CSV table of C-alpha atoms in Angstrom, one decimal:
chain,number,residue,atom,x,y,z
A,1,MET,CA,0.0,0.0,0.0
A,2,ALA,CA,1.5,3.4,-1.1
A,3,GLY,CA,2.1,5.9,1.6
A,4,PRO,CA,0.9,9.5,1.6
A,5,ARG,CA,2.0,11.6,-1.4
A,6,ILE,CA,5.1,13.6,-0.8
A,7,VAL,CA,4.6,17.3,-1.8
A,8,ALA,CA,7.8,18.5,-3.4
A,9,GLU,CA,7.4,22.1,-2.2
A,10,LEU,CA,6.9,20.8,1.4
A,11,GLY,CA,9.3,17.8,1.4
A,12,ARG,CA,6.7,15.9,3.3
A,13,PRO,CA,3.1,14.6,2.9
A,14,GLU,CA,0.3,17.2,3.0
A,15,THR,CA,-1.7,17.5,6.1
A,16,ALA,CA,-5.5,17.1,5.9
A,17,GLN,CA,-5.9,20.9,6.3
A,18,GLU,CA,-3.3,21.6,3.6
A,19,THR,CA,-5.0,19.3,1.2
A,20,ALA,CA,-8.4,21.0,1.9
A,21,ASP,CA,-6.8,24.4,1.4
A,22,ARG,CA,-5.2,23.4,-1.9
A,23,LYS,CA,-8.4,22.0,-3.3
A,24,ALA,CA,-10.4,25.1,-2.2
A,25,ALA,CA,-7.8,27.4,-3.9
A,26,SER,CA,-8.0,25.3,-7.0
A,27,SER,CA,-11.8,25.5,-7.1
A,28,ALA,CA,-11.7,29.3,-6.6
A,29,ALA,CA,-9.3,29.7,-9.4
A,30,TYR,CA,-11.5,27.6,-11.7
A,31,ARG,CA,-14.6,29.5,-10.8
A,32,SER,CA,-12.8,32.8,-11.4
A,33,SER,CA,-11.5,31.7,-14.8
A,34,LYS,CA,-15.0,30.5,-15.8
A,35,THR,CA,-16.6,33.8,-14.7
A,36,PHE,CA,-14.1,35.8,-16.8
A,37,ARG,CA,-14.8,33.6,-19.8
A,38,ASN,CA,-18.5,34.1,-19.3
A,39,LEU,CA,-18.1,37.9,-19.1
A,40,ALA,CA,-15.9,38.0,-22.2
A,41,ALA,CA,-18.5,35.9,-24.1
A,42,ALA,CA,-21.3,38.2,-23.0
A,43,LEU,CA,-19.3,41.3,-24.0
A,44,LEU,CA,-18.7,39.9,-27.4
A,45,ILE,CA,-22.4,39.1,-27.9
A,46,THR,CA,-23.3,42.7,-26.8
A,47,VAL,CA,-20.8,44.2,-29.3
A,48,ALA,CA,-22.2,42.0,-32.0
A,49,VAL,CA,-25.8,43.1,-31.4
A,50,VAL,CA,-24.8,46.8,-31.3
A,51,ALA,CA,-22.9,46.4,-34.6
A,52,VAL,CA,-25.9,44.8,-36.2
A,53,VAL,CA,-28.2,47.6,-35.0
A,54,TYR,CA,-25.7,50.3,-36.1
A,55,PHE,CA,-24.9,49.0,-39.5
A,56,GLY,CA,-28.2,47.3,-40.3
A,57,VAL,CA,-30.6,50.1,-39.5
A,58,PRO,CA,-30.9,52.8,-42.2
A,59,ARG,CA,-29.9,56.2,-41.0
A,60,GLY,CA,-30.3,59.7,-42.3
A,61,SER,CA,-31.6,63.2,-41.5
A,62,LEU,CA,-35.3,63.8,-41.3
A,63,ARG,CA,-36.9,65.1,-44.5
A,64,GLU,CA,-37.4,68.8,-44.3
A,65,PRO,CA,-41.1,69.8,-44.7
A,66,ASP,CA,-42.1,71.5,-47.8
A,67,PRO,CA,-42.2,75.3,-47.8
A,68,VAL,CA,-45.6,76.9,-47.2
A,69,ASP,CA,-47.5,78.3,-50.1
A,70,VAL,CA,-48.2,81.7,-48.7
A,71,SER,CA,-50.4,82.9,-51.6
A,72,ALA,CA,-52.6,79.9,-51.4
A,73,VAL,CA,-53.1,80.1,-47.7
A,74,ALA,CA,-53.7,83.8,-47.9
A,75,ASP,CA,-56.4,83.3,-50.6
A,76,GLN,CA,-58.2,80.7,-48.4
A,77,VAL,CA,-58.1,82.7,-45.2
A,78,SER,CA,-59.0,86.0,-47.0
A,79,SER,CA,-62.1,84.4,-48.4
A,80,SER,CA,-63.2,83.1,-45.0
A,81,ILE,CA,-62.8,86.5,-43.3
A,82,ASP,CA,-63.6,88.8,-46.3
A,83,HIS,CA,-60.4,90.8,-45.8
A,84,THR,CA,-57.4,91.4,-48.0
A,85,LEU,CA,-54.3,89.8,-46.6
A,86,LEU,CA,-50.7,90.7,-47.4
A,87,VAL,CA,-48.5,88.2,-49.5
A,88,PRO,CA,-45.0,89.6,-49.3
A,89,THR,CA,-42.7,89.5,-52.4
A,90,VAL,CA,-39.4,88.2,-51.0
A,91,PRO,CA,-36.2,86.8,-52.6
A,92,ALA,CA,-36.5,83.3,-54.0
A,93,GLU,CA,-34.0,81.8,-51.5
A,94,TRP,CA,-36.2,82.8,-48.5
A,95,ARG,CA,-38.1,79.8,-47.3
A,96,ALA,CA,-41.7,80.3,-46.1
A,97,ASN,CA,-42.1,78.3,-42.8
A,98,ALA,CA,-45.6,79.5,-41.8
A,99,ALA,CA,-48.6,81.4,-42.9
A,100,ARG,CA,-51.6,81.5,-40.5
A,101,LEU,CA,-54.3,83.6,-38.9
A,102,GLU,CA,-53.8,84.1,-35.2
A,103,GLY,CA,-56.8,85.9,-33.8
A,104,GLU,CA,-56.7,89.4,-35.3
A,105,THR,CA,-53.2,88.9,-36.8
A,106,TRP,CA,-52.2,87.4,-40.2
A,107,LEU,CA,-48.7,86.1,-39.7
A,108,VAL,CA,-46.2,85.0,-42.3
A,109,VAL,CA,-42.8,83.6,-41.2
A,110,TYR,CA,-39.8,83.4,-43.5
A,111,ALA,CA,-36.3,81.9,-43.1
A,112,PRO,CA,-33.7,83.8,-45.1
A,113,PRO,CA,-30.2,82.2,-45.4
A,114,LYS,CA,-29.6,83.6,-41.9
A,115,GLY,CA,-32.1,84.5,-39.1
A,116,PHE,CA,-35.8,84.9,-39.5
A,117,VAL,CA,-38.3,87.5,-40.7
A,118,ASN,CA,-41.9,87.7,-39.6
A,119,ILE,CA,-44.6,89.8,-41.3
A,120,ALA,CA,-47.6,90.5,-39.1
A,121,GLN,CA,-50.7,92.2,-40.3
A,122,GLY,CA,-52.9,93.4,-37.5
A,123,ILE,CA,-56.4,93.5,-38.9
A,124,GLY,CA,-58.3,96.6,-37.7
A,125,VAL,CA,-56.2,96.8,-34.6
A,126,ALA,CA,-56.0,99.8,-32.3
A,127,ASP,CA,-53.2,102.3,-32.1
A,128,GLY,CA,-50.2,101.0,-30.3
A,129,TRP,CA,-50.6,97.4,-31.5
A,130,ALA,CA,-47.1,97.2,-33.0
A,131,PRO,CA,-45.2,98.4,-29.9
A,132,ARG,CA,-47.3,96.1,-27.7
A,133,ARG,CA,-46.5,93.1,-29.9
A,134,LEU,CA,-42.8,93.9,-29.5
A,135,GLY,CA,-43.1,94.0,-25.8
A,136,ASN,CA,-44.0,97.7,-25.3
A,137,VAL,CA,-40.9,99.0,-27.2
A,138,SER,CA,-41.1,102.5,-28.5
A,139,PRO,CA,-39.9,103.5,-32.0
A,140,SER,CA,-36.3,104.5,-32.2
A,141,GLY,CA,-36.7,106.5,-35.4
A,142,SER,CA,-38.3,106.3,-38.8
A,143,VAL,CA,-37.2,105.3,-42.3
A,144,THR,CA,-38.8,105.7,-45.8
A,145,ILE,CA,-38.7,102.6,-48.0
A,146,ASP,CA,-40.0,102.8,-51.5
A,147,GLY,CA,-42.0,105.8,-50.7
A,148,ILE,CA,-43.6,104.3,-47.5
A,149,ALA,CA,-42.8,105.8,-44.1
A,150,TRP,CA,-42.1,103.2,-41.4
A,151,ASP,CA,-41.6,103.5,-37.7
A,152,GLU,CA,-38.2,101.9,-36.9
A,153,TYR,CA,-37.5,99.8,-33.8
A,154,THR,CA,-33.9,98.8,-32.9
A,155,MET,CA,-33.5,96.3,-30.1
A,156,SER,CA,-30.8,94.1,-28.6
A,157,GLY,CA,-31.7,90.6,-29.7
A,158,GLN,CA,-29.4,89.1,-27.2
A,159,ALA,CA,-31.4,90.6,-24.4
A,160,ARG,CA,-34.7,89.3,-25.7
A,161,PRO,CA,-35.9,85.7,-25.3
A,162,ASP,CA,-37.5,85.9,-28.8
A,163,GLY,CA,-34.3,87.1,-30.4
A,164,ILE,CA,-35.9,90.0,-32.2
A,165,SER,CA,-33.4,92.7,-33.0
A,166,TYR,CA,-35.0,95.0,-35.5
A,167,ALA,CA,-38.6,95.9,-36.6
A,168,LEU,CA,-40.6,98.2,-38.8
A,169,SER,CA,-44.2,99.2,-38.6
A,170,THR,CA,-46.6,101.2,-40.7
A,171,THR,CA,-50.4,101.5,-41.4
A,172,ALA,CA,-52.2,99.9,-44.3
A,173,GLY,CA,-55.7,101.3,-44.3
A,174,ALA,CA,-57.4,100.2,-41.1
A,175,ASP,CA,-54.6,97.6,-40.5
A,176,THR,CA,-51.1,97.9,-39.0
A,177,VAL,CA,-48.2,96.1,-40.6
A,178,LEU,CA,-45.2,94.9,-38.5
A,179,VAL,CA,-42.1,93.4,-40.1
A,180,TYR,CA,-39.5,92.1,-37.6
A,181,GLY,CA,-36.7,89.7,-37.3
A,182,GLY,CA,-33.7,88.5,-35.5
A,183,SER,CA,-30.1,87.4,-36.0
A,184,LEU,CA,-29.9,89.4,-39.2
A,185,ALA,CA,-29.0,92.8,-40.6
A,186,PRO,CA,-31.7,95.5,-40.7
A,187,GLU,CA,-31.4,95.4,-44.5
A,188,THR,CA,-33.1,92.0,-44.5
A,189,VAL,CA,-36.1,93.3,-42.7
A,190,ARG,CA,-36.2,96.3,-45.0
A,191,THR,CA,-36.2,93.9,-48.0
A,192,ALA,CA,-39.3,92.3,-46.7
A,193,ALA,CA,-40.9,95.7,-46.1
A,194,GLU,CA,-40.1,96.7,-49.6
A,195,GLY,CA,-41.9,93.6,-50.9
A,196,LEU,CA,-45.1,94.9,-49.3
A,197,THR,CA,-45.1,98.4,-50.9
A,198,ASP,CA,-47.7,97.9,-53.6
A,199,GLN,CA,-50.1,96.0,-51.4
A,200,ILE,CA,-49.9,98.6,-48.6
A,201,ARG,CA,-50.7,101.3,-51.1
A,202,THR,CA,-53.6,99.3,-52.4
A,203,LEU,CA,-55.0,98.8,-48.9
A,204,ARG,CA,-54.6,102.5,-48.1
A,205,GLU,CA,-56.5,103.4,-51.3
A,206,GLU,CA,-59.3,100.9,-50.6
A,207,THR,CA,-59.9,102.4,-47.1
A,208,PRO,CA,-62.1,105.5,-47.0
């Protein structure tokens, strides 16, 4: 019958406690190795799934909505309220983002290459409508554009939550017209105002 196994490192047989400790350490090392392999496998599967989603799902920017047909909307709304509405003549590169009736105000919103321009027509509004719409800002001067006199408003767009930096207002018969914008040069607002000249004159002539 063979005697107890001699352990080379000890130069003697293991004790029962040493044998138990050795087996426990071996089991712990095995479990640790198995856990690492499982984690590595799980990570590879996760990376594979992400890759499939990333490369397999079509990507791209959302399609930009079509520009608003301001003239068509104006004709429809004008017929319903029996009142002439302004349709600005603006550069071709300006995009029309909105055209709608908001209570007593016909509002058209344009996006030039930089900033924004709003044209608001207050239908039969009282005096002081334009300053109130701008947040009770008083005119800073006046300017004549294509023979039409406009009140001029110069503001600090950075100090306003709506970003408005420049505005012009004038009367058109019983209505008040307000052209305003932000993040752009005053010349851009003046371009929009100039595109209203003929229609403003017509409204003034139609009003007794």
